[in-house]
PDB file of C-alpha atoms in Angstrom:
ATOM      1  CA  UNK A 181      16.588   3.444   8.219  1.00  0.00           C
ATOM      2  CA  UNK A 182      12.839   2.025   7.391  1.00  0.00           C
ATOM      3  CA  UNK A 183      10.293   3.948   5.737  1.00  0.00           C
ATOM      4  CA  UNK A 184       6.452   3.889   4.483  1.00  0.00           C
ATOM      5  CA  UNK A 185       5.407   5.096   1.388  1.00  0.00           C
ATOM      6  CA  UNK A 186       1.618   5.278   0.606  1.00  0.00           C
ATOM      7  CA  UNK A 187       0.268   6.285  -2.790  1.00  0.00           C
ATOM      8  CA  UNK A 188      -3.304   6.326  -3.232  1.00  0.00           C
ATOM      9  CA  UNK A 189      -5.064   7.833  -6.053  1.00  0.00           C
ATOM     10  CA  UNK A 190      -6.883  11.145  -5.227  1.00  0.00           C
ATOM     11  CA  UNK A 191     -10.184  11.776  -4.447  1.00  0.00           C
ATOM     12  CA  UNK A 192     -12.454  11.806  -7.719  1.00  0.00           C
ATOM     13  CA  UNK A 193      -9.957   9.941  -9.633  1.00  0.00           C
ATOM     14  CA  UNK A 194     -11.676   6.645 -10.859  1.00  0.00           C
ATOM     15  CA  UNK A 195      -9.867   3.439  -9.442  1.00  0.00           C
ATOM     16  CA  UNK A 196     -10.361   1.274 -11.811  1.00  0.00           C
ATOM     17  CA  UNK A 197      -8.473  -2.075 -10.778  1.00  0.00           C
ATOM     18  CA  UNK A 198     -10.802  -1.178  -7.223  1.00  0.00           C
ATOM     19  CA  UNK A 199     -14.146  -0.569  -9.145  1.00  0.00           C
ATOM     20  CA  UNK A 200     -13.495  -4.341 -10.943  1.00  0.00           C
ATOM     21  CA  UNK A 201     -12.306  -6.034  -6.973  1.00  0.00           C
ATOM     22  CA  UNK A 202     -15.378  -4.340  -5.805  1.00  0.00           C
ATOM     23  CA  UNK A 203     -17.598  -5.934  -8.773  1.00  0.00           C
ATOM     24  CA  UNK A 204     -16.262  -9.195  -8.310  1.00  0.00           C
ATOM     25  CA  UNK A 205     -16.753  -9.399  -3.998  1.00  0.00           C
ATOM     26  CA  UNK A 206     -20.461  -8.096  -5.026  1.00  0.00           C
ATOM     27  CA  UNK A 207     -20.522 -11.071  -7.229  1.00  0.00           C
ATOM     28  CA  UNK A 208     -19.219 -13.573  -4.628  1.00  0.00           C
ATOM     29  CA  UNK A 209     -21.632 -12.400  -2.368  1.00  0.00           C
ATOM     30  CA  UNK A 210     -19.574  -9.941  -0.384  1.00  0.00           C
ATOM     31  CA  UNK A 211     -22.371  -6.869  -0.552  1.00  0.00           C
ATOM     32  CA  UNK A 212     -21.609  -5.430   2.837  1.00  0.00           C
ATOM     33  CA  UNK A 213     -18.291  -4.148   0.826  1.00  0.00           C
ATOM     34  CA  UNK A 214     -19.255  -0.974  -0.617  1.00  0.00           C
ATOM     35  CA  UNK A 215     -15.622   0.145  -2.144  1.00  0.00           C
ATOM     36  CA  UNK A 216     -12.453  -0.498  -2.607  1.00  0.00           C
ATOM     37  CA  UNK A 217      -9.793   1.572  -3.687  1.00  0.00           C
ATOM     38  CA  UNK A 218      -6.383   0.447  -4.689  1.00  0.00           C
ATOM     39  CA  UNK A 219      -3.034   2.132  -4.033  1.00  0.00           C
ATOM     40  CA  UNK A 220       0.881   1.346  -3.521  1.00  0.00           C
ATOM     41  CA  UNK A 221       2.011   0.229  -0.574  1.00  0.00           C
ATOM     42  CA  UNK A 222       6.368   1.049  -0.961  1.00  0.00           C
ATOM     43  CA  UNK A 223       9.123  -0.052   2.192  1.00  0.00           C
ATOM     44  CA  UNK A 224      11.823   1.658   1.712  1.00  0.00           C
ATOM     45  CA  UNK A 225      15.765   1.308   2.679  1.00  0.00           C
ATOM     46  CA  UNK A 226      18.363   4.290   3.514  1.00  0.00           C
ATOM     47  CA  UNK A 227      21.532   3.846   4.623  1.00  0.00           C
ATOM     48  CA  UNK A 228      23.905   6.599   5.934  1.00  0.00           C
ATOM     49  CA  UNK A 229      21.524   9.062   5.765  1.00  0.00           C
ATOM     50  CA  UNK A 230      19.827  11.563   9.146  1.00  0.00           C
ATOM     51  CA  UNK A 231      15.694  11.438   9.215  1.00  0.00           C
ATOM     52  CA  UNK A 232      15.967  14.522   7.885  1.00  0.00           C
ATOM     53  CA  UNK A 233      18.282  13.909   4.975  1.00  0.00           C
ATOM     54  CA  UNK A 234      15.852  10.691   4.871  1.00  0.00           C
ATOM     55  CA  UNK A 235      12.904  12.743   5.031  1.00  0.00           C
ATOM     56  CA  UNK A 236      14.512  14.870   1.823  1.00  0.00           C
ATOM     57  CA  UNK A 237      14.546  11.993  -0.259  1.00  0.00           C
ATOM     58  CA  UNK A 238      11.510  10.404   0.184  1.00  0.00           C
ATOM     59  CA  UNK A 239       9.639  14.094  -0.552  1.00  0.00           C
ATOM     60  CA  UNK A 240      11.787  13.676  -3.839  1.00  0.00           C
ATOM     61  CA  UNK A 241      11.958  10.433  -5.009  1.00  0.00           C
ATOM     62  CA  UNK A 242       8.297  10.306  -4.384  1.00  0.00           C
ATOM     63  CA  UNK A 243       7.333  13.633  -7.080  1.00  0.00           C
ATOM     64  CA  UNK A 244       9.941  12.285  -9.454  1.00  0.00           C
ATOM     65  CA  UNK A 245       9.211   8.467  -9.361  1.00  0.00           C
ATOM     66  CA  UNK A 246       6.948   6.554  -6.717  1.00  0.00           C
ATOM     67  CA  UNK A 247       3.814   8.822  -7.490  1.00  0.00           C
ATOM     68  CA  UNK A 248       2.045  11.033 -10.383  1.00  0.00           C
ATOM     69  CA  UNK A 249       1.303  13.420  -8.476  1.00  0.00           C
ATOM     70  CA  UNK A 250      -1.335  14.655 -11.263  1.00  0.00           C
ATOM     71  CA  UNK A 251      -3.420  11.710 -10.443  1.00  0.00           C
ATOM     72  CA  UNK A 252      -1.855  10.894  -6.804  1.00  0.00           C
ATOM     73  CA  UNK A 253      -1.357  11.611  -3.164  1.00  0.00           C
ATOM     74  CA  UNK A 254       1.552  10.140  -1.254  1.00  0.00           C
ATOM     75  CA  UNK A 255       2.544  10.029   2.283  1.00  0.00           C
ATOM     76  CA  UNK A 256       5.566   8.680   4.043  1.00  0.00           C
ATOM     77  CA  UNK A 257       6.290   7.845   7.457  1.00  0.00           C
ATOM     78  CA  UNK A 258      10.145   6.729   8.635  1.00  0.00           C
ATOM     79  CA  UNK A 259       8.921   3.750  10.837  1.00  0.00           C
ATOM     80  CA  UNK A 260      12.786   2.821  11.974  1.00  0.00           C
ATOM     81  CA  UNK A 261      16.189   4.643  12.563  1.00  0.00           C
TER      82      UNK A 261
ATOM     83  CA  UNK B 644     -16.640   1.037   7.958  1.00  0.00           C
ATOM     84  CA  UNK B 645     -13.228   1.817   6.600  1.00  0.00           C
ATOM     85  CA  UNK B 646     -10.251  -0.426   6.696  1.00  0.00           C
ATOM     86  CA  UNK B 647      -7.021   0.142   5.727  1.00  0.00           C
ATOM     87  CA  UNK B 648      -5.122  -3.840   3.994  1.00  0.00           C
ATOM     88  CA  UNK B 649      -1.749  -3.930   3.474  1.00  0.00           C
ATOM     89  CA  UNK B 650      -0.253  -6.985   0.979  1.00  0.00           C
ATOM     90  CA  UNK B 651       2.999  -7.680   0.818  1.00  0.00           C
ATOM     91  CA  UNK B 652       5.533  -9.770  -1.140  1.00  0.00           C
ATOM     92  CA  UNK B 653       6.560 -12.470   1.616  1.00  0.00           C
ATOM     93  CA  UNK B 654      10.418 -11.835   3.024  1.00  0.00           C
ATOM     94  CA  UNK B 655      12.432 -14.333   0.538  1.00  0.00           C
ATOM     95  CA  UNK B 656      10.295 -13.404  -2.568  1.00  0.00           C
ATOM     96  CA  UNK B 657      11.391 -11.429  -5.322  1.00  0.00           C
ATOM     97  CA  UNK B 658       9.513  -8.569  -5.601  1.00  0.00           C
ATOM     98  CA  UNK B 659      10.775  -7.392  -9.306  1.00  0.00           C
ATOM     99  CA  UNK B 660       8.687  -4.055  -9.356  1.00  0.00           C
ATOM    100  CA  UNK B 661      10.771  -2.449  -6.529  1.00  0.00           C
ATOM    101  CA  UNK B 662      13.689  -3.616  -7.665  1.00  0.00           C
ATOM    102  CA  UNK B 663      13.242  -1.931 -11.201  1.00  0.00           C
ATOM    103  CA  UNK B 664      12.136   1.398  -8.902  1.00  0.00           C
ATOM    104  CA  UNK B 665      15.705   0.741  -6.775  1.00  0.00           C
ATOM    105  CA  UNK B 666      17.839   0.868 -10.267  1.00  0.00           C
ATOM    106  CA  UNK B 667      16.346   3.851 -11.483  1.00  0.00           C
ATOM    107  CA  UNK B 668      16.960   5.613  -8.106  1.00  0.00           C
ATOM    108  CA  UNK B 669      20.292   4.415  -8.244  1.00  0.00           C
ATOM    109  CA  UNK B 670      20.752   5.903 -11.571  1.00  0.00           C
ATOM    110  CA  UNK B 671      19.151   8.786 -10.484  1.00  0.00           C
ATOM    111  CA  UNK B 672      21.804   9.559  -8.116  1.00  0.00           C
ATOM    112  CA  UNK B 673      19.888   8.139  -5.196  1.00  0.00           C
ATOM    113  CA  UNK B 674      22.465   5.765  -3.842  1.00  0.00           C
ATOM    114  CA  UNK B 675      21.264   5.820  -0.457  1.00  0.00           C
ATOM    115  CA  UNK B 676      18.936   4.136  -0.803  1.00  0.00           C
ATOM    116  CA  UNK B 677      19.181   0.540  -0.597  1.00  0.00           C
ATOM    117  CA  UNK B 678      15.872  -1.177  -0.648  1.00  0.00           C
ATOM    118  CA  UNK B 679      12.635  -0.491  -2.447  1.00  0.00           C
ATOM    119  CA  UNK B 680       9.745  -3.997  -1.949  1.00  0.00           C
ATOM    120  CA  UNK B 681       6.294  -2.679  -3.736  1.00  0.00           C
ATOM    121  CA  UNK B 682       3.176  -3.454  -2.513  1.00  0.00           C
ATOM    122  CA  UNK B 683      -0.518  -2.913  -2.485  1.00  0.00           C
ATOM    123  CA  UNK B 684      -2.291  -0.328  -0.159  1.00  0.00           C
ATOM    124  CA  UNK B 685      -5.961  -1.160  -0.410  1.00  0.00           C
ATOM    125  CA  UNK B 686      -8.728   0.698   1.650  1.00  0.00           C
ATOM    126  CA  UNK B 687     -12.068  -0.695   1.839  1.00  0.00           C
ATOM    127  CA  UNK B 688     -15.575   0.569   2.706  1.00  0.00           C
ATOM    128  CA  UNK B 689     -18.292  -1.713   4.565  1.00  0.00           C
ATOM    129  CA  UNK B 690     -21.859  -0.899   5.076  1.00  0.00           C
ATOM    130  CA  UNK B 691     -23.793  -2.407   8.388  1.00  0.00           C
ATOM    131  CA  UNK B 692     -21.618  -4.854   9.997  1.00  0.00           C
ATOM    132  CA  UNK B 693     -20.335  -5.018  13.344  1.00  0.00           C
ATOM    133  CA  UNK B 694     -16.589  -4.875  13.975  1.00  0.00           C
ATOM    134  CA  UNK B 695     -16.209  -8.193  13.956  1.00  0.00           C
ATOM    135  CA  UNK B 696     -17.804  -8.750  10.861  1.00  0.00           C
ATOM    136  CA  UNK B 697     -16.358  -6.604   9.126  1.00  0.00           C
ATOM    137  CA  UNK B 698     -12.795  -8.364  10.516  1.00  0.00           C
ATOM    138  CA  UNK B 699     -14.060 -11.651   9.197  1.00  0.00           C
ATOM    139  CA  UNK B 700     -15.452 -10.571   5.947  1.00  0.00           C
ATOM    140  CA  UNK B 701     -11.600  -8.779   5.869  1.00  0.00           C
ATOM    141  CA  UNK B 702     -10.116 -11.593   6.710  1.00  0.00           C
ATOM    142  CA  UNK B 703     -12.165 -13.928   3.610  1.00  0.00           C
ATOM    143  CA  UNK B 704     -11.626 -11.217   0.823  1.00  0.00           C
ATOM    144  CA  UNK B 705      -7.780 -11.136   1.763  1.00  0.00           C
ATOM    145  CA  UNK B 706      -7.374 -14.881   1.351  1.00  0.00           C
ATOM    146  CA  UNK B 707      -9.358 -15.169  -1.229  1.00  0.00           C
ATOM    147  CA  UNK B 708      -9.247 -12.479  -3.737  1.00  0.00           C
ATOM    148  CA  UNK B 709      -6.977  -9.582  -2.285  1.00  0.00           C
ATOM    149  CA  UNK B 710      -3.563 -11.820  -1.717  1.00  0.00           C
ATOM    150  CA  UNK B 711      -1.659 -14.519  -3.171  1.00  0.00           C
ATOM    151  CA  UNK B 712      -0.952 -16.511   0.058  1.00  0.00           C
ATOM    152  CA  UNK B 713       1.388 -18.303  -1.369  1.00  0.00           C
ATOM    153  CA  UNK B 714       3.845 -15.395  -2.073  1.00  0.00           C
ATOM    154  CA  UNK B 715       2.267 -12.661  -0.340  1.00  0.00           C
ATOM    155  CA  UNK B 716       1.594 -11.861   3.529  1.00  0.00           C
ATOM    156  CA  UNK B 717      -1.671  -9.715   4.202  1.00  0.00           C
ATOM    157  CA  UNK B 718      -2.885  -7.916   7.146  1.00  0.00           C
ATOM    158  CA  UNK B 719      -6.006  -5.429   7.613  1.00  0.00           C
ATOM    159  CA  UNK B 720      -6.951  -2.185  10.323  1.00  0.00           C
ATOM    160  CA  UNK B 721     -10.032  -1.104  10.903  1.00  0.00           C
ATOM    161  CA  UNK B 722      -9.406   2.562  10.871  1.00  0.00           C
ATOM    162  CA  UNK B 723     -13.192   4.302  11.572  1.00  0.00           C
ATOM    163  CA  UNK B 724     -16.377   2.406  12.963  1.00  0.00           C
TER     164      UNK B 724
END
């Protein structure tokens, strides 16, 4: 089983590593680009395991270890059985 | 404009950060799950372009400053007008 894991950092957080991509497309010329924000992007592999047993894990693994979720949002979408 | 870019590690590639994350789950107790690849989730904001543009200004920044073509695939979405 396939899933998608997006973190992005939340709203109000400063991006940093975005702010400085930004920056440097405004300095190539690219001014039409008015922000970027940066965030994870995480495929992930189950085996043996229902969607919902998947859909356990994920919940989990992402508050214990994919995000902070102090800082960060996640979302997850199983995208194949 | 918003867009949603996805980069990737190309199929083949190492990607050592998910790996790492795939351990710790493992010694976790997370044994299900098999694969972890970690990648970048990147939205963007453009001011008065048209749609296509906005897809070829996507379409520069990703070659040149978003991705490593060499070692990493990229694709983009515009998700609101």
């Amino acid at each position: 089983m396939k899933a998608h894991v997006y973190v992005t950092m939340r709203r109000g957080v400063l991006e940093p590593q975005g702010r400085a991509v930004q920056k440097s497309l405004e300095n190539l010329g690219y001014t039409q680009v008015k922000g970027v924000r940066i965030g994870k992007f995480i495929e992930v592999e189950l085996d043996g395991v229902s969607r919902q047993e998947a859909e356990n894990i994920l919940e989990e693994i992402c508050r214990k270890l994919l995000a902070n979720p102090v800082i960060e949002d996640f979302r997850f979408e199983i995208v194949e059985e």
